[in-house]
Structures are given as C-alpha cells and as structure tokens.
Amino acid sequence: MAQDTPKDNAGFTLPAPASTPTEASVAAASATTASVEAPATLDPASATDTSARDTLIGGAVLLLLLIAFFFAKNAYANGLVGKRLPPNKANASGWWLFIFLASLATAVVLAAVNAHKFLAPLFMGPLLLVGLVALVLTFTSSRN
C-alpha cells in the first residue's frame, strides 16, 4: 500500500486569507455568486422542464373524466325520470350535475398540473363559484 501524500488527499481546504479589504469583498462577492449559481447547475430536476408533459397528461385525465361524467349525467337524469320527474327537468338537472362535476374536476386537474400557478384565486375562484352554482341548480331543478 502506498503512502498518502498531500497530493492524494483532495479534501476540503480553506482559502488563503485576504490581505486587504478590497480583496476580501471581491472574494465574498465571487463566493456569493458561486453559491447562487451552484444549486441551479447541481440540481438535475431543475434542468428538466416537464410542464408540457404534465399538461398533456392532465388534459387526457380531464377528457376521460368528462366522458365518465357524461355517462353519470345520463344515469342521474334517467333515475329522476324513473321517480316521475318530467324528462325536460330531469335532463336540465343532469346537465347541471355535469357542469358541477366538470368544474370540480378541472380545478383538481389544474392544481395537480401546476399548483404554483393554478391554485391562485384568479383561477380557482371562478371555477369553484361555477361549481357551487351548478350544484345548487342541480338540486333545485330536480324538484317537482
């Protein structure tokens, strides 16, 4: 086994002390710049932008949910017709249910795709307001 020489030990070393205040401020500024830039280059997750892929996946999930909600709308309307509600009122109530479910699913998918951007009240407020109004109209339009 070979003896360890100072060249073989490439561990942590302290920088040489600065002799003048201007050199110290330049060294501190370069250290600050290096510390700000270092995490951006060392983090591999920040180098990969997945927003387009996430949006595509979110859109596909939302489309599948809308198809499922359409079948749920028809089942709900047929159930109301079976309870002796006129077909036009049952159909209107079914569409309100569809709008409620669609707005709720859109809010959830947008929050999952990019929570930092889409959880803002500017996006979630109108979606949840439409959903709440649609939920109220679902039950009020299904009355005799």
Short mmCIF file of N, CA and C in Angstrom, two decimals:
data_model
loop_
_atom_site.label_atom_id
_atom_site.label_comp_id
_atom_site.label_asym_id
_atom_site.label_seq_id
_atom_site.Cartn_x
_atom_site.Cartn_y
_atom_site.Cartn_z
N MET A 1 0.85 -1.17 0.00
CA MET A 1 0.00 0.00 0.00
C MET A 1 0.90 1.24 0.00
N ALA A 2 0.60 2.22 -0.84
CA ALA A 2 1.43 3.40 -0.97
C ALA A 2 1.10 4.39 0.14
N GLN A 3 2.13 5.19 0.48
CA GLN A 3 1.91 6.21 1.50
C GLN A 3 1.07 7.33 0.93
N ASP A 4 0.21 7.89 1.79
CA ASP A 4 -0.62 9.03 1.37
C ASP A 4 0.23 10.29 1.37
N THR A 5 0.23 10.98 0.27
CA THR A 5 0.94 12.25 0.18
C THR A 5 -0.10 13.35 0.17
N PRO A 6 0.29 14.59 0.38
CA PRO A 6 -0.69 15.68 0.35
C PRO A 6 -1.42 15.78 -0.98
N LYS A 7 -0.81 15.34 -2.07
CA LYS A 7 -1.48 15.39 -3.38
C LYS A 7 -2.63 14.40 -3.45
N ASP A 8 -2.50 13.24 -2.78
CA ASP A 8 -3.54 12.23 -2.83
C ASP A 8 -4.77 12.63 -2.02
N ASN A 9 -4.60 13.46 -1.01
CA ASN A 9 -5.70 13.87 -0.16
C ASN A 9 -6.31 15.13 -0.74
N ALA A 10 -7.38 15.01 -1.51
CA ALA A 10 -8.01 16.15 -2.15
C ALA A 10 -9.26 16.55 -1.37
N GLY A 11 -9.16 16.66 -0.06
CA GLY A 11 -10.29 17.01 0.79
C GLY A 11 -10.56 18.50 0.78
N PHE A 12 -11.28 18.95 1.78
CA PHE A 12 -11.66 20.35 1.91
C PHE A 12 -10.46 21.18 2.33
N THR A 13 -10.24 22.30 1.65
CA THR A 13 -9.15 23.20 2.02
C THR A 13 -9.72 24.59 2.18
N LEU A 14 -9.19 25.32 3.12
CA LEU A 14 -9.61 26.70 3.35
C LEU A 14 -8.88 27.61 2.38
N PRO A 15 -9.56 28.67 1.91
CA PRO A 15 -8.87 29.61 1.03
C PRO A 15 -7.87 30.44 1.83
N ALA A 16 -6.90 30.99 1.12
CA ALA A 16 -5.89 31.83 1.77
C ALA A 16 -6.55 33.10 2.28
N PRO A 17 -6.13 33.59 3.43
CA PRO A 17 -6.75 34.81 3.97
C PRO A 17 -6.45 36.00 3.07
N ALA A 18 -7.44 36.87 2.92
CA ALA A 18 -7.27 38.06 2.09
C ALA A 18 -6.47 39.09 2.87
N SER A 19 -5.56 39.77 2.15
CA SER A 19 -4.67 40.71 2.84
C SER A 19 -5.29 42.10 2.94
N THR A 20 -6.14 42.47 1.99
CA THR A 20 -6.73 43.81 2.02
C THR A 20 -8.25 43.69 2.00
N PRO A 21 -8.96 44.72 2.47
CA PRO A 21 -10.42 44.66 2.49
C PRO A 21 -11.02 44.56 1.08
N THR A 22 -10.41 45.15 0.08
CA THR A 22 -10.98 45.08 -1.26
C THR A 22 -10.90 43.67 -1.80
N GLU A 23 -9.81 42.97 -1.51
CA GLU A 23 -9.71 41.58 -1.95
C GLU A 23 -10.73 40.72 -1.22
N ALA A 24 -10.99 41.04 0.04
CA ALA A 24 -11.97 40.27 0.81
C ALA A 24 -13.37 40.48 0.25
N SER A 25 -13.69 41.71 -0.14
CA SER A 25 -15.03 41.96 -0.69
C SER A 25 -15.18 41.31 -2.05
N VAL A 26 -14.12 41.31 -2.87
CA VAL A 26 -14.17 40.63 -4.17
C VAL A 26 -14.33 39.14 -3.97
N ALA A 27 -13.59 38.57 -3.01
CA ALA A 27 -13.69 37.14 -2.73
C ALA A 27 -15.08 36.79 -2.21
N ALA A 28 -15.66 37.64 -1.37
CA ALA A 28 -17.01 37.39 -0.84
C ALA A 28 -18.04 37.49 -1.96
N ALA A 29 -17.88 38.45 -2.86
CA ALA A 29 -18.82 38.59 -3.96
C ALA A 29 -18.75 37.39 -4.90
N SER A 30 -17.53 36.92 -5.17
CA SER A 30 -17.41 35.74 -6.05
C SER A 30 -17.96 34.50 -5.36
N ALA A 31 -17.78 34.39 -4.04
CA ALA A 31 -18.33 33.25 -3.31
C ALA A 31 -19.85 33.29 -3.30
N THR A 32 -20.42 34.49 -3.17
CA THR A 32 -21.88 34.63 -3.20
C THR A 32 -22.42 34.26 -4.57
N THR A 33 -21.77 34.71 -5.61
CA THR A 33 -22.20 34.39 -6.98
C THR A 33 -22.12 32.89 -7.21
N ALA A 34 -21.05 32.29 -6.75
CA ALA A 34 -20.89 30.84 -6.94
C ALA A 34 -21.94 30.07 -6.16
N SER A 35 -22.29 30.54 -4.96
CA SER A 35 -23.28 29.82 -4.16
C SER A 35 -24.67 29.99 -4.75
N VAL A 36 -24.95 31.12 -5.42
CA VAL A 36 -26.25 31.32 -6.04
C VAL A 36 -26.36 30.46 -7.30
N GLU A 37 -25.29 30.37 -8.07
CA GLU A 37 -25.34 29.63 -9.32
C GLU A 37 -25.20 28.12 -9.11
N ALA A 38 -24.53 27.71 -8.07
CA ALA A 38 -24.24 26.29 -7.88
C ALA A 38 -25.48 25.42 -7.75
N PRO A 39 -26.52 25.78 -6.96
CA PRO A 39 -27.66 24.89 -6.86
C PRO A 39 -28.40 24.71 -8.18
N ALA A 40 -28.43 25.73 -9.02
CA ALA A 40 -29.12 25.62 -10.29
C ALA A 40 -28.43 24.62 -11.21
N THR A 41 -27.11 24.55 -11.14
CA THR A 41 -26.39 23.63 -12.03
C THR A 41 -26.28 22.23 -11.43
N LEU A 42 -26.35 22.12 -10.10
CA LEU A 42 -26.20 20.82 -9.48
C LEU A 42 -27.50 20.05 -9.39
N ASP A 43 -28.64 20.73 -9.45
CA ASP A 43 -29.94 20.07 -9.31
C ASP A 43 -30.41 19.56 -10.67
N PRO A 44 -30.40 18.25 -10.91
CA PRO A 44 -30.83 17.76 -12.23
C PRO A 44 -32.32 17.92 -12.46
N ALA A 45 -33.12 18.00 -11.40
CA ALA A 45 -34.56 18.14 -11.59
C ALA A 45 -34.92 19.50 -12.17
N SER A 46 -34.14 20.53 -11.85
CA SER A 46 -34.45 21.85 -12.38
C SER A 46 -34.05 21.98 -13.85
N ALA A 47 -33.20 21.12 -14.33
CA ALA A 47 -32.78 21.18 -15.72
C ALA A 47 -33.83 20.59 -16.65
N THR A 48 -34.74 19.77 -16.13
CA THR A 48 -35.75 19.13 -16.95
C THR A 48 -37.07 19.85 -16.79
N ASP A 49 -37.61 20.36 -17.89
CA ASP A 49 -38.90 21.03 -17.87
C ASP A 49 -39.97 20.03 -18.27
N THR A 50 -40.87 19.71 -17.36
CA THR A 50 -41.90 18.71 -17.63
C THR A 50 -43.29 19.34 -17.74
N SER A 51 -43.38 20.65 -17.89
CA SER A 51 -44.69 21.29 -17.89
C SER A 51 -45.54 20.86 -19.08
N ALA A 52 -44.94 20.68 -20.26
CA ALA A 52 -45.72 20.27 -21.43
C ALA A 52 -46.24 18.84 -21.24
N ARG A 53 -45.41 17.97 -20.72
CA ARG A 53 -45.84 16.58 -20.49
C ARG A 53 -46.93 16.53 -19.42
N ASP A 54 -46.75 17.29 -18.34
CA ASP A 54 -47.75 17.32 -17.28
C ASP A 54 -49.08 17.86 -17.78
N THR A 55 -49.04 18.89 -18.61
CA THR A 55 -50.26 19.45 -19.16
C THR A 55 -50.96 18.45 -20.08
N LEU A 56 -50.20 17.74 -20.86
CA LEU A 56 -50.79 16.72 -21.75
C LEU A 56 -51.44 15.60 -20.94
N ILE A 57 -50.77 15.13 -19.92
CA ILE A 57 -51.34 14.08 -19.07
C ILE A 57 -52.59 14.59 -18.36
N GLY A 58 -52.53 15.81 -17.84
CA GLY A 58 -53.69 16.40 -17.18
C GLY A 58 -54.87 16.57 -18.12
N GLY A 59 -54.61 16.96 -19.36
CA GLY A 59 -55.69 17.08 -20.35
C GLY A 59 -56.32 15.74 -20.68
N ALA A 60 -55.50 14.70 -20.78
CA ALA A 60 -56.03 13.36 -21.06
C ALA A 60 -56.88 12.86 -19.89
N VAL A 61 -56.42 13.10 -18.68
CA VAL A 61 -57.20 12.70 -17.49
C VAL A 61 -58.51 13.46 -17.45
N LEU A 62 -58.48 14.75 -17.74
CA LEU A 62 -59.70 15.55 -17.73
C LEU A 62 -60.67 15.08 -18.80
N LEU A 63 -60.17 14.73 -19.97
CA LEU A 63 -61.05 14.22 -21.03
C LEU A 63 -61.72 12.92 -20.61
N LEU A 64 -60.96 12.02 -20.00
CA LEU A 64 -61.55 10.77 -19.53
C LEU A 64 -62.60 11.02 -18.44
N LEU A 65 -62.32 11.96 -17.57
CA LEU A 65 -63.30 12.29 -16.53
C LEU A 65 -64.57 12.90 -17.11
N LEU A 66 -64.43 13.74 -18.12
CA LEU A 66 -65.61 14.34 -18.74
C LEU A 66 -66.47 13.28 -19.42
N ILE A 67 -65.85 12.29 -20.03
CA ILE A 67 -66.62 11.19 -20.63
C ILE A 67 -67.37 10.42 -19.54
N ALA A 68 -66.69 10.14 -18.44
CA ALA A 68 -67.35 9.43 -17.34
C ALA A 68 -68.48 10.27 -16.75
N PHE A 69 -68.28 11.59 -16.64
CA PHE A 69 -69.31 12.46 -16.10
C PHE A 69 -70.52 12.54 -17.02
N PHE A 70 -70.31 12.41 -18.33
CA PHE A 70 -71.43 12.41 -19.26
C PHE A 70 -72.32 11.19 -19.03
N PHE A 71 -71.70 10.04 -18.81
CA PHE A 71 -72.50 8.84 -18.51
C PHE A 71 -73.20 8.98 -17.16
N ALA A 72 -72.54 9.61 -16.20
CA ALA A 72 -73.18 9.83 -14.90
C ALA A 72 -74.35 10.79 -15.03
N LYS A 73 -74.24 11.79 -15.89
CA LYS A 73 -75.34 12.73 -16.14
C LYS A 73 -76.55 12.00 -16.68
N ASN A 74 -76.31 11.11 -17.66
CA ASN A 74 -77.43 10.36 -18.24
C ASN A 74 -78.07 9.42 -17.23
N ALA A 75 -77.26 8.78 -16.41
CA ALA A 75 -77.80 7.89 -15.39
C ALA A 75 -78.61 8.66 -14.36
N TYR A 76 -78.13 9.83 -13.96
CA TYR A 76 -78.86 10.66 -13.00
C TYR A 76 -80.19 11.13 -13.58
N ALA A 77 -80.17 11.58 -14.83
CA ALA A 77 -81.41 12.05 -15.47
C ALA A 77 -82.40 10.90 -15.62
N ASN A 78 -81.93 9.72 -16.01
CA ASN A 78 -82.83 8.57 -16.14
C ASN A 78 -83.39 8.16 -14.78
N GLY A 79 -82.59 8.29 -13.73
CA GLY A 79 -83.08 7.99 -12.39
C GLY A 79 -84.16 8.96 -11.95
N LEU A 80 -84.02 10.23 -12.33
CA LEU A 80 -85.05 11.21 -12.00
C LEU A 80 -86.33 10.98 -12.79
N VAL A 81 -86.20 10.57 -14.04
CA VAL A 81 -87.39 10.25 -14.83
C VAL A 81 -88.10 9.05 -14.22
N GLY A 82 -87.35 8.11 -13.71
CA GLY A 82 -87.95 6.95 -13.03
C GLY A 82 -88.68 7.35 -11.77
N LYS A 83 -88.34 8.47 -11.18
CA LYS A 83 -89.02 8.97 -9.98
C LYS A 83 -90.16 9.92 -10.36
N ARG A 84 -90.64 9.85 -11.58
CA ARG A 84 -91.79 10.62 -12.07
C ARG A 84 -91.52 12.11 -12.23
N LEU A 85 -90.29 12.48 -12.54
CA LEU A 85 -89.96 13.87 -12.85
C LEU A 85 -90.06 14.03 -14.36
N PRO A 86 -90.61 15.14 -14.85
CA PRO A 86 -90.68 15.34 -16.31
C PRO A 86 -89.28 15.25 -16.95
N PRO A 87 -89.20 14.67 -18.15
CA PRO A 87 -87.89 14.47 -18.78
C PRO A 87 -87.09 15.76 -19.00
N ASN A 88 -87.77 16.86 -19.32
CA ASN A 88 -87.01 18.11 -19.56
C ASN A 88 -86.38 18.63 -18.27
N LYS A 89 -87.08 18.51 -17.13
CA LYS A 89 -86.49 18.92 -15.85
C LYS A 89 -85.36 17.97 -15.44
N ALA A 90 -85.55 16.68 -15.68
CA ALA A 90 -84.52 15.70 -15.33
C ALA A 90 -83.26 15.93 -16.17
N ASN A 91 -83.45 16.23 -17.45
CA ASN A 91 -82.31 16.48 -18.32
C ASN A 91 -81.57 17.75 -17.91
N ALA A 92 -82.29 18.80 -17.55
CA ALA A 92 -81.65 20.04 -17.10
C ALA A 92 -80.87 19.80 -15.82
N SER A 93 -81.45 19.04 -14.91
CA SER A 93 -80.76 18.73 -13.67
C SER A 93 -79.50 17.90 -13.94
N GLY A 94 -79.58 16.99 -14.90
CA GLY A 94 -78.41 16.19 -15.27
C GLY A 94 -77.30 17.05 -15.85
N TRP A 95 -77.65 18.02 -16.67
CA TRP A 95 -76.62 18.91 -17.23
C TRP A 95 -75.98 19.78 -16.15
N TRP A 96 -76.79 20.23 -15.18
CA TRP A 96 -76.20 20.99 -14.08
C TRP A 96 -75.24 20.13 -13.27
N LEU A 97 -75.59 18.86 -13.08
CA LEU A 97 -74.68 17.94 -12.40
C LEU A 97 -73.38 17.78 -13.19
N PHE A 98 -73.50 17.66 -14.51
CA PHE A 98 -72.32 17.55 -15.36
C PHE A 98 -71.43 18.78 -15.22
N ILE A 99 -72.03 19.96 -15.22
CA ILE A 99 -71.25 21.19 -15.10
C ILE A 99 -70.55 21.26 -13.74
N PHE A 100 -71.25 20.85 -12.69
CA PHE A 100 -70.64 20.82 -11.36
C PHE A 100 -69.43 19.89 -11.34
N LEU A 101 -69.61 18.67 -11.82
CA LEU A 101 -68.52 17.70 -11.80
C LEU A 101 -67.36 18.14 -12.70
N ALA A 102 -67.68 18.73 -13.85
CA ALA A 102 -66.63 19.17 -14.77
C ALA A 102 -65.82 20.33 -14.17
N SER A 103 -66.48 21.27 -13.53
CA SER A 103 -65.72 22.39 -12.94
C SER A 103 -64.88 21.92 -11.77
N LEU A 104 -65.40 21.00 -10.97
CA LEU A 104 -64.62 20.46 -9.86
C LEU A 104 -63.41 19.67 -10.37
N ALA A 105 -63.62 18.85 -11.39
CA ALA A 105 -62.51 18.07 -11.95
C ALA A 105 -61.47 18.98 -12.61
N THR A 106 -61.92 20.03 -13.28
CA THR A 106 -60.98 20.97 -13.90
C THR A 106 -60.12 21.65 -12.84
N ALA A 107 -60.72 22.04 -11.74
CA ALA A 107 -59.96 22.67 -10.66
C ALA A 107 -58.92 21.71 -10.09
N VAL A 108 -59.30 20.47 -9.90
CA VAL A 108 -58.37 19.48 -9.32
C VAL A 108 -57.22 19.19 -10.30
N VAL A 109 -57.54 19.02 -11.57
CA VAL A 109 -56.50 18.73 -12.57
C VAL A 109 -55.55 19.91 -12.72
N LEU A 110 -56.09 21.12 -12.76
CA LEU A 110 -55.21 22.29 -12.86
C LEU A 110 -54.30 22.41 -11.65
N ALA A 111 -54.82 22.12 -10.47
CA ALA A 111 -54.00 22.16 -9.26
C ALA A 111 -52.92 21.09 -9.29
N ALA A 112 -53.23 19.94 -9.88
CA ALA A 112 -52.24 18.86 -9.95
C ALA A 112 -51.18 19.14 -11.01
N VAL A 113 -51.56 19.79 -12.09
CA VAL A 113 -50.61 20.07 -13.18
C VAL A 113 -49.58 21.11 -12.74
N ASN A 114 -50.04 22.22 -12.19
CA ASN A 114 -49.12 23.28 -11.77
C ASN A 114 -49.75 24.01 -10.59
N ALA A 115 -49.52 23.51 -9.41
CA ALA A 115 -50.14 24.07 -8.21
C ALA A 115 -49.70 25.51 -7.97
N HIS A 116 -48.45 25.80 -8.27
CA HIS A 116 -47.93 27.15 -8.02
C HIS A 116 -48.68 28.19 -8.84
N LYS A 117 -49.03 27.85 -10.06
CA LYS A 117 -49.69 28.81 -10.95
C LYS A 117 -51.20 28.78 -10.81
N PHE A 118 -51.80 27.58 -10.75
CA PHE A 118 -53.26 27.48 -10.87
C PHE A 118 -54.01 27.46 -9.55
N LEU A 119 -53.34 27.40 -8.42
CA LEU A 119 -54.05 27.47 -7.15
C LEU A 119 -54.33 28.92 -6.73
N ALA A 120 -54.03 29.85 -7.59
CA ALA A 120 -54.30 31.25 -7.32
C ALA A 120 -55.82 31.49 -7.35
N PRO A 121 -56.29 32.43 -6.55
CA PRO A 121 -57.73 32.72 -6.53
C PRO A 121 -58.27 33.15 -7.89
N LEU A 122 -57.42 33.69 -8.74
CA LEU A 122 -57.86 34.11 -10.07
C LEU A 122 -58.35 32.93 -10.89
N PHE A 123 -57.75 31.75 -10.72
CA PHE A 123 -58.17 30.56 -11.43
C PHE A 123 -59.22 29.76 -10.65
N MET A 124 -58.95 29.54 -9.37
CA MET A 124 -59.82 28.67 -8.58
C MET A 124 -61.14 29.33 -8.20
N GLY A 125 -61.14 30.62 -8.01
CA GLY A 125 -62.37 31.32 -7.62
C GLY A 125 -63.51 31.12 -8.59
N PRO A 126 -63.33 31.48 -9.86
CA PRO A 126 -64.43 31.29 -10.81
C PRO A 126 -64.82 29.83 -11.01
N LEU A 127 -63.84 28.93 -11.01
CA LEU A 127 -64.17 27.51 -11.19
C LEU A 127 -65.02 26.99 -10.04
N LEU A 128 -64.64 27.33 -8.84
CA LEU A 128 -65.40 26.86 -7.68
C LEU A 128 -66.73 27.57 -7.56
N LEU A 129 -66.81 28.82 -7.97
CA LEU A 129 -68.09 29.54 -7.96
C LEU A 129 -69.07 28.92 -8.95
N VAL A 130 -68.60 28.61 -10.16
CA VAL A 130 -69.45 27.94 -11.15
C VAL A 130 -69.89 26.58 -10.63
N GLY A 131 -68.98 25.87 -10.00
CA GLY A 131 -69.32 24.57 -9.44
C GLY A 131 -70.37 24.66 -8.36
N LEU A 132 -70.25 25.65 -7.49
CA LEU A 132 -71.22 25.82 -6.41
C LEU A 132 -72.60 26.19 -6.95
N VAL A 133 -72.64 27.10 -7.92
CA VAL A 133 -73.91 27.48 -8.54
C VAL A 133 -74.53 26.28 -9.25
N ALA A 134 -73.73 25.51 -9.95
CA ALA A 134 -74.24 24.34 -10.65
C ALA A 134 -74.77 23.30 -9.68
N LEU A 135 -74.12 23.14 -8.54
CA LEU A 135 -74.60 22.19 -7.54
C LEU A 135 -75.95 22.60 -6.97
N VAL A 136 -76.10 23.88 -6.69
CA VAL A 136 -77.39 24.39 -6.20
C VAL A 136 -78.47 24.20 -7.26
N LEU A 137 -78.16 24.52 -8.51
CA LEU A 137 -79.14 24.38 -9.59
C LEU A 137 -79.46 22.91 -9.90
N THR A 138 -78.53 22.01 -9.63
CA THR A 138 -78.79 20.58 -9.83
C THR A 138 -79.95 20.13 -8.96
N PHE A 139 -79.94 20.54 -7.71
CA PHE A 139 -80.98 20.08 -6.79
C PHE A 139 -82.26 20.91 -6.88
N THR A 140 -82.14 22.20 -7.23
CA THR A 140 -83.36 22.99 -7.34
C THR A 140 -84.12 22.67 -8.62
N SER A 141 -83.42 22.28 -9.68
CA SER A 141 -84.13 21.96 -10.93
C SER A 141 -84.70 20.55 -10.91
N SER A 142 -84.33 19.74 -9.94
CA SER A 142 -84.86 18.38 -9.90
C SER A 142 -86.09 18.27 -9.01
N ARG A 143 -86.60 19.40 -8.53
CA ARG A 143 -87.83 19.39 -7.73
C ARG A 143 -89.04 19.39 -8.66
N ASN A 144 -90.13 18.88 -8.12
CA ASN A 144 -91.40 18.87 -8.92
C ASN A 144 -91.98 20.22 -9.07
#
